[in-house]
Coordinates of C-alpha atoms and ligand atoms in Angstrom, one line a residue:
M28 CA -58.7 -93.4 -161.5
I29 CA -60.4 -91.1 -163.9
R30 CA -60.9 -87.6 -162.5
D31 CA -63.9 -85.5 -163.5
K32 CA -63.2 -82.1 -165.0
L33 CA -64.0 -79.0 -163.2
Y34 CA -64.4 -75.6 -165.0
I35 CA -63.6 -72.3 -163.5
F36 CA -65.8 -69.2 -164.5
D37 CA -64.5 -66.0 -163.4
T38 CA -66.9 -63.0 -163.0
T39 CA -64.7 -60.4 -161.5
L40 CA -65.2 -58.1 -164.4
R41 CA -69.1 -58.3 -164.3
D42 CA -70.4 -59.3 -160.8
G43 CA -67.1 -58.0 -159.3
A44 CA -67.7 -54.6 -160.8
Q45 CA -71.0 -54.3 -158.8
T46 CA -68.8 -53.9 -155.7
Q47 CA -69.3 -50.6 -154.0
G48 CA -66.5 -48.1 -154.9
V49 CA -65.3 -50.3 -157.7
D50 CA -65.4 -48.7 -161.2
F51 CA -63.5 -50.4 -163.6
T52 CA -62.0 -48.6 -166.7
V53 CA -61.5 -50.4 -169.9
E54 CA -57.7 -50.3 -169.4
D55 CA -58.3 -52.0 -165.9
K56 CA -60.7 -54.5 -167.5
L57 CA -58.1 -55.5 -170.0
K58 CA -55.2 -55.9 -167.4
I59 CA -57.5 -58.1 -165.2
A60 CA -58.6 -60.3 -168.2
K61 CA -55.0 -60.7 -169.1
I62 CA -54.1 -61.9 -165.5
L63 CA -56.9 -64.5 -165.6
S64 CA -56.1 -65.5 -169.0
D65 CA -52.5 -66.2 -167.9
I66 CA -53.7 -68.1 -165.0
G67 CA -55.8 -70.2 -167.4
V68 CA -59.4 -70.0 -165.9
D69 CA -61.9 -71.6 -168.3
Y70 CA -64.3 -68.6 -168.8
I71 CA -63.9 -64.8 -168.3
E72 CA -67.3 -63.0 -168.0
G73 CA -66.1 -59.5 -169.5
G74 CA -69.5 -57.5 -168.6
W75 CA -72.7 -56.7 -170.2
P76 CA -72.1 -55.2 -173.8
G77 CA -74.7 -52.6 -174.5
A78 CA -75.4 -51.9 -170.8
N79 CA -72.6 -49.2 -170.3
P80 CA -69.8 -47.6 -172.5
V81 CA -67.1 -49.5 -170.6
D82 CA -68.5 -52.8 -171.4
T83 CA -69.4 -51.9 -174.9
K84 CA -65.9 -50.7 -175.6
F85 CA -64.3 -53.8 -173.8
F86 CA -66.2 -56.2 -176.2
G87 CA -65.6 -53.8 -179.2
T88 CA -61.8 -54.4 -178.9
P89 CA -61.6 -57.7 -176.9
P90 CA -58.4 -58.7 -175.3
E91 CA -56.3 -61.5 -176.7
L92 CA -56.8 -64.6 -174.4
N93 CA -54.9 -67.8 -174.2
K94 CA -57.4 -70.5 -173.7
S95 CA -60.0 -68.8 -171.7
I96 CA -63.4 -68.2 -173.5
L97 CA -64.5 -64.7 -173.4
T98 CA -68.1 -64.4 -172.1
A99 CA -70.8 -61.7 -172.5
F100 CA -73.4 -61.3 -169.8
G101 CA -77.0 -60.3 -170.4
M102 CA -80.7 -60.9 -169.6
T103 CA -83.5 -63.1 -171.1
K104 CA -85.4 -61.6 -173.7
K105 CA -88.3 -59.1 -172.8
T106 CA -91.9 -60.5 -172.4
G107 CA -94.1 -59.9 -175.3
R108 CA -91.3 -59.7 -177.8
S109 CA -89.7 -62.5 -180.0
A110 CA -86.1 -63.3 -179.4
D111 CA -85.2 -62.3 -182.8
N112 CA -86.6 -58.9 -182.3
D113 CA -85.1 -58.2 -178.8
P114 CA -82.4 -55.4 -179.5
G115 CA -80.8 -56.3 -176.1
L116 CA -80.1 -59.9 -177.3
A117 CA -79.0 -58.7 -180.8
Q118 CA -76.3 -56.6 -179.1
L119 CA -75.1 -59.7 -177.0
L120 CA -75.1 -61.8 -180.2
S121 CA -72.9 -59.3 -182.1
A122 CA -70.5 -58.9 -179.2
N123 CA -66.9 -60.2 -180.1
C124 CA -67.0 -63.5 -177.9
Q125 CA -67.7 -67.1 -178.1
A126 CA -70.1 -67.5 -175.1
V127 CA -72.9 -65.8 -173.5
C128 CA -74.2 -66.0 -170.0
I129 CA -77.7 -65.2 -169.5
V130 CA -79.5 -64.5 -166.3
G131 CA -83.2 -65.3 -165.8
K132 CA -85.4 -65.9 -162.8
A133 CA -86.0 -69.2 -161.1
W134 CA -88.0 -68.0 -158.1
D135 CA -91.7 -67.4 -158.6
F136 CA -91.7 -64.8 -156.0
H137 CA -89.3 -62.7 -158.2
V138 CA -91.3 -63.5 -161.2
K139 CA -94.4 -62.1 -159.8
V140 CA -92.9 -59.3 -157.8
A141 CA -89.7 -58.1 -159.7
L142 CA -91.0 -58.8 -163.3
G143 CA -94.7 -58.7 -162.8
I144 CA -95.3 -61.4 -165.3
K145 CA -97.0 -64.8 -165.4
N146 CA -94.9 -67.9 -164.5
E147 CA -95.4 -69.4 -168.0
D148 CA -94.1 -66.2 -169.7
N149 CA -90.9 -66.4 -167.7
L150 CA -90.4 -70.0 -168.8
E151 CA -91.0 -68.9 -172.3
N152 CA -88.4 -66.1 -172.0
I153 CA -85.7 -68.6 -170.9
R154 CA -86.4 -71.1 -173.4
E155 CA -86.7 -68.8 -176.5
T156 CA -83.5 -66.9 -175.2
A157 CA -81.7 -70.0 -175.1
K158 CA -82.9 -71.3 -178.4
Y159 CA -81.9 -68.0 -180.1
F160 CA -78.3 -67.9 -178.9
I161 CA -77.9 -71.5 -179.6
K162 CA -79.1 -71.6 -183.1
N163 CA -76.8 -68.6 -183.7
K164 CA -73.8 -70.8 -182.6
K165 CA -73.1 -69.2 -179.3
E166 CA -72.0 -71.3 -176.3
F167 CA -75.0 -70.7 -173.9
L168 CA -74.8 -70.5 -170.2
F169 CA -78.1 -69.9 -168.0
D170 CA -77.4 -68.1 -164.8
A171 CA -80.6 -69.3 -162.7
E172 CA -80.9 -66.3 -160.5
H173 CA -82.0 -67.0 -156.9
F174 CA -82.4 -70.6 -157.7
F175 CA -81.9 -71.8 -154.2
D176 CA -84.5 -69.4 -152.6
G177 CA -86.7 -70.5 -155.6
Y178 CA -86.2 -74.1 -155.0
K179 CA -87.0 -73.7 -151.3
A180 CA -90.3 -71.8 -152.1
N181 CA -91.3 -73.9 -155.2
P182 CA -89.2 -76.6 -156.3
I183 CA -91.2 -77.7 -159.2
Y184 CA -91.3 -74.3 -160.8
A185 CA -87.5 -73.6 -160.1
L186 CA -86.5 -77.0 -161.6
N187 CA -88.9 -76.2 -164.6
C188 CA -86.8 -73.0 -165.1
L189 CA -83.7 -75.0 -165.4
R190 CA -85.2 -77.6 -167.6
E191 CA -86.3 -74.8 -170.2
A192 CA -82.6 -73.9 -170.6
Y193 CA -81.2 -77.2 -170.6
D194 CA -83.6 -78.9 -172.9
A195 CA -83.0 -76.0 -175.4
G196 CA -79.2 -77.0 -175.4
A197 CA -77.6 -74.8 -172.7
R198 CA -74.1 -75.9 -172.1
W199 CA -74.3 -74.8 -168.5
V200 CA -77.0 -74.2 -166.1
V201 CA -75.8 -72.3 -163.1
L202 CA -77.5 -72.5 -159.9
C203 CA -77.1 -69.1 -158.3
D204 CA -77.5 -68.3 -154.6
T205 CA -78.0 -64.7 -155.4
N206 CA -79.1 -63.5 -151.8
G207 CA -76.2 -65.6 -150.4
G208 CA -78.2 -67.0 -147.4
T209 CA -78.1 -70.7 -148.2
L210 CA -76.1 -72.8 -145.9
P211 CA -73.6 -75.6 -147.0
N212 CA -75.9 -78.5 -145.9
E213 CA -78.8 -77.1 -147.8
I214 CA -76.7 -76.5 -150.8
G215 CA -75.4 -80.1 -150.8
E216 CA -79.1 -81.5 -150.4
I217 CA -80.5 -79.4 -153.2
V218 CA -77.6 -79.9 -155.7
D219 CA -77.9 -83.7 -155.0
K220 CA -81.7 -83.6 -156.1
V221 CA -81.0 -81.3 -159.2
S222 CA -78.2 -83.5 -160.3
K223 CA -80.6 -86.3 -160.7
I224 CA -82.5 -84.2 -163.3
I225 CA -79.9 -82.2 -165.1
P226 CA -76.4 -84.1 -165.2
G227 CA -73.6 -82.5 -163.0
K228 CA -71.5 -82.1 -166.0
N229 CA -73.8 -79.3 -167.0
L230 CA -74.2 -77.6 -163.6
G231 CA -72.6 -74.7 -162.3
I232 CA -72.6 -72.9 -158.9
H233 CA -72.5 -69.1 -158.3
A234 CA -72.6 -68.2 -154.6
H235 CA -72.6 -65.1 -152.8
N236 CA -71.0 -64.7 -149.4
D237 CA -73.6 -63.3 -147.2
T238 CA -73.1 -65.7 -144.7
E239 CA -69.5 -66.0 -145.1
N240 CA -70.0 -69.4 -146.9
A241 CA -69.5 -68.6 -150.5
V242 CA -66.4 -70.8 -150.8
A243 CA -67.9 -73.6 -148.5
N244 CA -71.1 -73.6 -150.6
S245 CA -69.0 -73.7 -153.9
L246 CA -67.0 -76.6 -152.7
T247 CA -70.1 -78.5 -151.3
A248 CA -72.0 -78.1 -154.5
V249 CA -69.0 -79.6 -156.5
L250 CA -68.9 -82.7 -154.0
A251 CA -72.7 -82.9 -154.8
G252 CA -72.4 -83.0 -158.5
V253 CA -71.7 -79.5 -160.0
R254 CA -68.7 -79.4 -162.3
Q255 CA -68.4 -75.5 -162.7
I256 CA -67.5 -73.0 -160.2
Q257 CA -68.2 -69.3 -160.7
G258 CA -66.4 -66.8 -158.6
T259 CA -64.2 -63.6 -158.5
I260 CA -60.5 -62.7 -157.7
N261 CA -60.4 -61.9 -153.7
G262 CA -64.1 -62.8 -153.5
L263 CA -64.8 -59.3 -155.0
G264 CA -68.5 -58.6 -155.5
E265 CA -71.7 -56.7 -154.1
R266 CA -72.5 -56.7 -150.5
C267 CA -70.3 -59.3 -148.9
G268 CA -68.7 -60.6 -152.1
N269 CA -68.7 -63.6 -154.5
A270 CA -67.0 -67.0 -153.8
N271 CA -63.3 -66.2 -153.7
L272 CA -61.3 -68.1 -156.4
M273 CA -58.0 -67.3 -154.8
S274 CA -59.1 -69.9 -152.0
I275 CA -61.1 -72.1 -154.2
I276 CA -58.3 -72.8 -157.1
P277 CA -55.7 -73.7 -154.3
T278 CA -58.2 -75.9 -152.4
L279 CA -59.0 -77.7 -155.5
F280 CA -55.3 -78.4 -156.4
L281 CA -53.9 -78.9 -152.9
K282 CA -56.7 -80.8 -150.8
K283 CA -56.9 -84.5 -151.2
T284 CA -60.9 -84.4 -151.0
F285 CA -60.6 -82.3 -154.3
N286 CA -57.4 -83.3 -156.2
E287 CA -58.0 -87.1 -156.2
K288 CA -61.4 -86.7 -157.6
F289 CA -61.2 -83.7 -160.0
E290 CA -58.8 -82.1 -162.4
I291 CA -59.0 -78.5 -163.6
N292 CA -57.6 -77.0 -166.8
I293 CA -55.5 -74.3 -165.0
N294 CA -52.0 -75.4 -165.2
K295 CA -50.6 -76.2 -161.7
D296 CA -47.4 -74.2 -162.7
K297 CA -49.6 -71.2 -162.4
L298 CA -50.6 -71.8 -158.8
P299 CA -47.6 -69.9 -157.4
T300 CA -48.8 -66.7 -159.3
L301 CA -52.1 -66.6 -157.2
T302 CA -50.5 -64.1 -154.6
E303 CA -49.4 -62.0 -157.3
C304 CA -52.8 -62.0 -158.9
S305 CA -54.6 -61.1 -155.7
R306 CA -52.2 -58.2 -154.9
L307 CA -52.4 -57.0 -158.4
L308 CA -56.2 -56.6 -158.2
D309 CA -55.8 -54.5 -155.2
E310 CA -53.3 -52.5 -156.7
I311 CA -55.7 -51.7 -159.7
L312 CA -58.4 -50.9 -157.0
N313 CA -56.0 -48.8 -155.1
K314 CA -56.9 -50.7 -152.3
K315 CA -55.1 -52.0 -149.1
S316 CA -54.8 -55.8 -149.3
N317 CA -56.5 -57.9 -146.9
K318 CA -53.8 -59.4 -144.6
S319 CA -55.9 -62.3 -143.4
M320 CA -57.2 -63.8 -146.9
A321 CA -56.7 -67.4 -146.8
Y322 CA -53.7 -68.8 -148.8
V323 CA -52.6 -65.4 -150.5
G324 CA -52.8 -62.8 -147.5
S325 CA -49.6 -61.5 -146.3
S326 CA -50.6 -62.9 -143.0
A327 CA -51.6 -66.2 -144.0
F328 CA -48.3 -67.7 -143.1
S329 CA -46.9 -65.3 -140.7
H330 CA -46.1 -66.6 -137.1
K331 CA -45.6 -64.8 -133.9
G332 CA -44.7 -65.8 -130.4
G333 CA -42.1 -68.0 -129.1
L334 CA -43.8 -71.6 -129.1
H335 CA -45.3 -71.3 -132.6
V336 CA -42.1 -69.8 -134.0
S337 CA -39.9 -72.5 -132.5
A338 CA -42.1 -75.2 -133.7
V339 CA -42.4 -73.8 -137.2
Q340 CA -38.6 -73.4 -137.3
K341 CA -38.5 -77.2 -136.6
D342 CA -41.0 -78.1 -139.0
P343 CA -43.4 -75.6 -140.7
K344 CA -46.1 -78.4 -140.9
T345 CA -46.5 -77.7 -137.1
Y346 CA -48.7 -74.6 -137.9
E347 CA -49.0 -74.4 -141.6
H348 CA -51.6 -76.3 -143.6
I349 CA -49.7 -75.9 -146.7
D350 CA -46.1 -74.9 -147.8
P351 CA -46.8 -71.0 -148.7
K352 CA -44.3 -71.3 -151.9
L353 CA -47.0 -73.3 -153.5
V354 CA -49.2 -70.4 -154.0
G355 CA -46.6 -67.7 -154.4
N356 CA -46.9 -66.6 -150.6
H357 CA -44.2 -66.7 -148.0
R358 CA -43.7 -67.6 -144.5
S359 CA -43.0 -64.5 -142.3
I360 CA -41.8 -65.1 -138.9
I361 CA -42.1 -61.9 -137.1
I362 CA -39.3 -62.0 -134.4
S363 CA -36.7 -63.3 -136.8
N364 CA -35.4 -62.2 -140.1
Q365 CA -35.0 -65.5 -141.6
A366 CA -38.2 -65.1 -143.7
G367 CA -37.2 -61.8 -144.8
R368 CA -33.8 -63.0 -146.1
A369 CA -35.5 -65.8 -148.0
N370 CA -37.9 -63.4 -149.4
I371 CA -35.3 -61.0 -150.5
L372 CA -33.2 -63.9 -151.9
S373 CA -36.2 -65.0 -154.0
R374 CA -36.9 -61.7 -155.1
L375 CA -33.5 -61.1 -156.2
K376 CA -33.4 -64.3 -158.2
R377 CA -36.5 -63.3 -159.9
Y378 CA -34.7 -60.3 -161.3
G379 CA -31.8 -62.3 -162.4
I380 CA -29.6 -60.9 -159.6
K381 CA -27.0 -63.5 -158.7
I382 CA -25.7 -63.3 -155.1
D383 CA -24.6 -65.7 -152.7
S384 CA -27.1 -66.3 -149.7
K385 CA -24.4 -65.7 -147.2
D386 CA -23.3 -62.5 -148.8
P387 CA -23.6 -59.6 -146.2
K388 CA -25.2 -57.3 -148.9
V389 CA -28.3 -59.5 -148.6
Q390 CA -28.6 -58.3 -145.1
K391 CA -27.9 -54.7 -146.2
I392 CA -30.8 -54.9 -148.9
L393 CA -33.4 -56.4 -146.2
D394 CA -32.4 -53.7 -143.7
E395 CA -33.0 -51.0 -146.3
V396 CA -36.4 -52.7 -147.6
K397 CA -37.5 -53.0 -144.1
H398 CA -36.6 -49.4 -143.3
R399 CA -38.3 -48.2 -146.3
E400 CA -41.5 -50.5 -145.8
F401 CA -41.6 -48.9 -142.4
S402 CA -41.8 -45.5 -143.8
G403 CA -44.5 -46.4 -146.1
Y404 CA -42.9 -47.9 -149.2
S405 CA -44.3 -51.0 -150.7
Y406 CA -42.5 -52.9 -153.4
D407 CA -45.2 -55.5 -153.8
G408 CA -46.4 -53.6 -156.8
A409 CA -43.1 -51.8 -157.8
D410 CA -40.9 -54.0 -159.2
A411 CA -38.8 -51.6 -161.2
S412 CA -38.2 -49.7 -158.0
F413 CA -37.1 -52.8 -156.2
E414 CA -34.7 -53.7 -158.8
L415 CA -33.1 -50.6 -158.9
L416 CA -32.9 -50.3 -155.0
A417 CA -31.2 -53.7 -154.8
N418 CA -28.9 -53.2 -157.9
R419 CA -27.8 -49.7 -156.3
L420 CA -26.9 -51.3 -152.9
L421 CA -25.1 -53.9 -154.7
G422 CA -23.2 -51.0 -156.7
K423 CA -24.3 -52.1 -160.0
V424 CA -26.3 -48.9 -160.8
P425 CA -24.1 -45.9 -161.9
E426 CA -25.1 -42.5 -161.1
Y427 CA -27.5 -41.1 -163.8
L428 CA -29.8 -38.2 -162.9
K429 CA -28.1 -36.2 -160.4
V430 CA -30.8 -33.6 -159.1
Q431 CA -29.5 -30.3 -157.9
N432 CA -33.1 -28.9 -157.0
Y433 CA -36.5 -28.6 -158.2
K434 CA -39.5 -26.3 -158.1
V435 CA -43.1 -26.7 -159.0
I436 CA -45.6 -23.7 -158.9
I437 CA -49.3 -23.9 -159.1
S438 CA -51.3 -20.8 -159.8
K439 CA -54.8 -20.1 -160.5
S440 CA -56.3 -16.9 -161.9
E441 CA -58.8 -17.9 -164.6
S442 CA -57.4 -21.4 -165.2
I443 CA -55.0 -23.5 -163.2
K444 CA -51.5 -23.3 -164.4
T445 CA -48.6 -25.6 -163.3
T446 CA -45.0 -24.7 -164.2
A447 CA -42.1 -27.1 -163.0
N448 CA -38.3 -26.3 -162.9
V449 CA -35.7 -29.1 -162.4
N450 CA -32.0 -28.8 -162.4
F451 CA -29.8 -31.5 -163.0
L452 CA -26.1 -31.8 -162.7
I453 CA -25.0 -34.1 -165.8
D454 CA -21.3 -34.7 -166.7
G455 CA -20.5 -31.5 -164.6
K456 CA -22.9 -29.3 -166.5
L457 CA -26.0 -27.7 -165.0
I458 CA -28.9 -28.7 -167.3
E459 CA -31.8 -26.5 -166.5
C460 CA -35.4 -27.9 -167.3
N461 CA -38.4 -25.8 -167.4
G462 CA -41.9 -27.0 -168.4
T463 CA -45.6 -26.8 -167.9
G464 CA -48.3 -29.2 -167.7
N465 CA -51.7 -30.0 -166.4
G466 CA -50.6 -31.0 -163.1
P467 CA -47.6 -31.5 -161.1
V468 CA -46.3 -34.6 -162.3
N469 CA -47.2 -33.8 -165.9
A470 CA -45.2 -30.5 -165.4
L471 CA -42.3 -32.2 -163.9
D472 CA -42.2 -34.8 -166.6
N473 CA -42.6 -32.4 -169.5
A474 CA -39.8 -30.1 -168.1
I475 CA -37.5 -33.0 -167.7
R476 CA -38.0 -34.7 -170.9
S477 CA -38.5 -31.7 -173.3
N478 CA -35.2 -30.4 -172.2
F479 CA -33.0 -33.6 -172.3
K480 CA -32.3 -32.7 -175.8
K481 CA -29.5 -30.8 -174.2
V482 CA -28.2 -34.1 -172.9
E483 CA -27.7 -36.1 -175.9
K484 CA -26.5 -39.2 -174.2
Y485 CA -29.7 -39.7 -172.4
Y486 CA -32.2 -38.1 -174.7
K487 CA -32.4 -41.0 -176.9
F488 CA -33.5 -43.4 -174.1
F489 CA -36.5 -40.9 -173.3
F490 CA -38.2 -40.5 -176.5
D491 CA -40.3 -43.6 -176.5
L492 CA -40.9 -43.4 -172.6
K493 CA -44.7 -43.2 -171.8
L494 CA -46.2 -42.8 -168.5
L495 CA -49.3 -44.9 -168.4
D496 CA -50.9 -44.7 -164.9
Y497 CA -50.3 -42.7 -161.9
K498 CA -51.8 -43.8 -158.4
V499 CA -51.8 -41.9 -155.2
R500 CA -52.5 -43.6 -151.9
I501 CA -52.6 -41.7 -148.4
L502 CA -51.2 -44.1 -145.8
N503 CA -51.7 -43.2 -142.1
T504 CA -48.8 -43.9 -140.2
G505 CA -49.3 -42.5 -136.9
T506 CA -49.7 -38.8 -136.4
E507 CA -49.2 -37.7 -140.0
A508 CA -50.4 -38.8 -143.3
T509 CA -47.8 -40.2 -145.6
T510 CA -48.3 -40.3 -149.5
R511 CA -47.2 -43.1 -151.6
V512 CA -47.3 -42.7 -155.3
L513 CA -47.1 -45.5 -158.0
I514 CA -46.2 -44.8 -161.5
E515 CA -46.7 -47.2 -164.4
S516 CA -44.4 -46.6 -167.5
T517 CA -44.0 -48.3 -170.7
D518 CA -41.8 -47.8 -173.8
K519 CA -41.8 -49.0 -177.4
L520 CA -41.4 -52.8 -176.4
G521 CA -44.8 -52.5 -174.7
V522 CA -43.4 -53.9 -171.4
S523 CA -44.5 -51.9 -168.5
W524 CA -42.9 -51.2 -165.3
F525 CA -43.9 -49.8 -161.9
T526 CA -42.0 -47.4 -159.5
V527 CA -42.9 -46.0 -156.1
G528 CA -42.0 -42.9 -154.2
V529 CA -43.1 -42.0 -150.6
S530 CA -43.2 -38.7 -148.7
P531 CA -45.4 -36.6 -146.6
N532 CA -45.5 -34.4 -149.6
I533 CA -47.4 -35.5 -152.5
I534 CA -45.1 -33.6 -155.0
E535 CA -41.9 -35.1 -153.6
A536 CA -43.6 -38.7 -153.5
S537 CA -44.4 -38.1 -157.2
F538 CA -41.1 -36.8 -158.2
K539 CA -39.2 -39.7 -156.6
A540 CA -41.4 -42.2 -158.5
L541 CA -40.9 -40.2 -161.6
I542 CA -37.1 -40.0 -161.3
D543 CA -37.2 -43.8 -160.5
S544 CA -39.0 -44.5 -163.7
L545 CA -36.6 -42.4 -165.8
E546 CA -33.6 -44.1 -164.3
Y547 CA -35.0 -47.5 -164.6
K548 CA -35.3 -47.0 -168.2
L549 CA -31.6 -45.8 -168.4
Y550 CA -30.6 -48.8 -166.3
K551 CA -32.4 -51.4 -168.2
E552 CA -30.9 -50.2 -171.5
K553 CA -27.4 -49.8 -170.1
A554 CA -27.0 -46.0 -170.5
P555 CA -23.7 -44.6 -170.0
A556 CA -23.1 -43.2 -166.5
N557 CA -23.2 -39.6 -165.4
L558 CA -19.6 -38.4 -165.0
N559 CA -19.9 -36.2 -162.3
E560 CA -17.0 -36.1 -160.1
K561 CA -17.8 -37.5 -156.8
Ligands
ZN27 ZN1 -73.8 -62.7 -158.6

């Protein structure tokens, strides 16, 4: 049977960026674009070049993507101006990307109230904008804003808006449920009618989640004919969010209704990376993950309570709709540590650590990880700290940086001054490190690295080390607040690693994460051991 092709359009970087509290930097955008490109979504909407400095800069030096098409977002031309003379369109045309997605009105109420122009003018704006980009060789997508509300109010006009874009040569006409209030049955009926006028292979769906139906609406639209789905990682988006691609993608792959009829360009091998992708976005946003998120949440396959657990242990199918491994998640059984062991083993394997599954050291690592997680550690985003911890418990990491004591002094008279002092014992010698910086972590880092010239055997490992990012999260565990610090480091090879430190004291948490970062560098480059007598 020939299966129809479905296209995935990600709008995390544009619509997702509308979320309250989300403020992507250019670096965040580049990171997210890379994750999406690795997964293999068809389109990545990068933002609105010209609308704000971050988006302009992002398109100025666009990321290298695999097969994903970078898309710029913008608005139809202004009324009373020709498309050729519209500076907004010119800016979009000059953006470094293959495709543009242009939003325009499809609801006469909005044309009147929001734009204050005539219905015909809006149609002309859509038509001329589409023609302008198409003649200038951009792949053109038309986002028909408020299409469903527009269709309910005035179907003829709403359809005319779509027709203008389609007849001018738009590759995609995207039906938007901008206010997110349309229900799945309505979506099905309306898409069915639209697809008699514009072929489904040119139709997309953009659903908001205001009735918790964005995923259902997207899937219903596909069954009714559309062939492009727009959504975001974790359903990120303004108000109640957008359609969540972390649920849509696995559904398309794993549910018979869809996988028998449709194929998508995303490689099935990438499916197990979705859990990580979801958590990485939370990490970038410095946000606690939603445990109960479908497919990828940490509770999505956790079982508690006698009957369920014993049934799941006999056959997981009793209480699981899919095998969690398929999406990179794992089963956790709260009263037994079977799942914890399997999880630890799979992580050890990921870092190339060979160990027999029956080796008692597996239990030792599990106990230590559990103990640390209880006190606030999280190794989900801290691969380097996990690798170090496991290898230390396996006796594979020699002693490197033996810290005797450290001190940080922050003083303010006219300006803030931070000085740090760290004393190490290396090869039996006391190494005193003093330095200053613009804050405690910077001062500690400067103190250590500027003084390691005194330790020739380690100095050469540190000169190319760079701290890229520093994130602090306050965790509320019972009566006291605990601080978790995550540091991202890199070196001349350009590969970054993440380390974590936890303490009720923010400086101590930072110091732990910093020392882990330095020790990880020494470990991965097989630096010689510190020869202190034990
Ligand atoms: Zn939207």
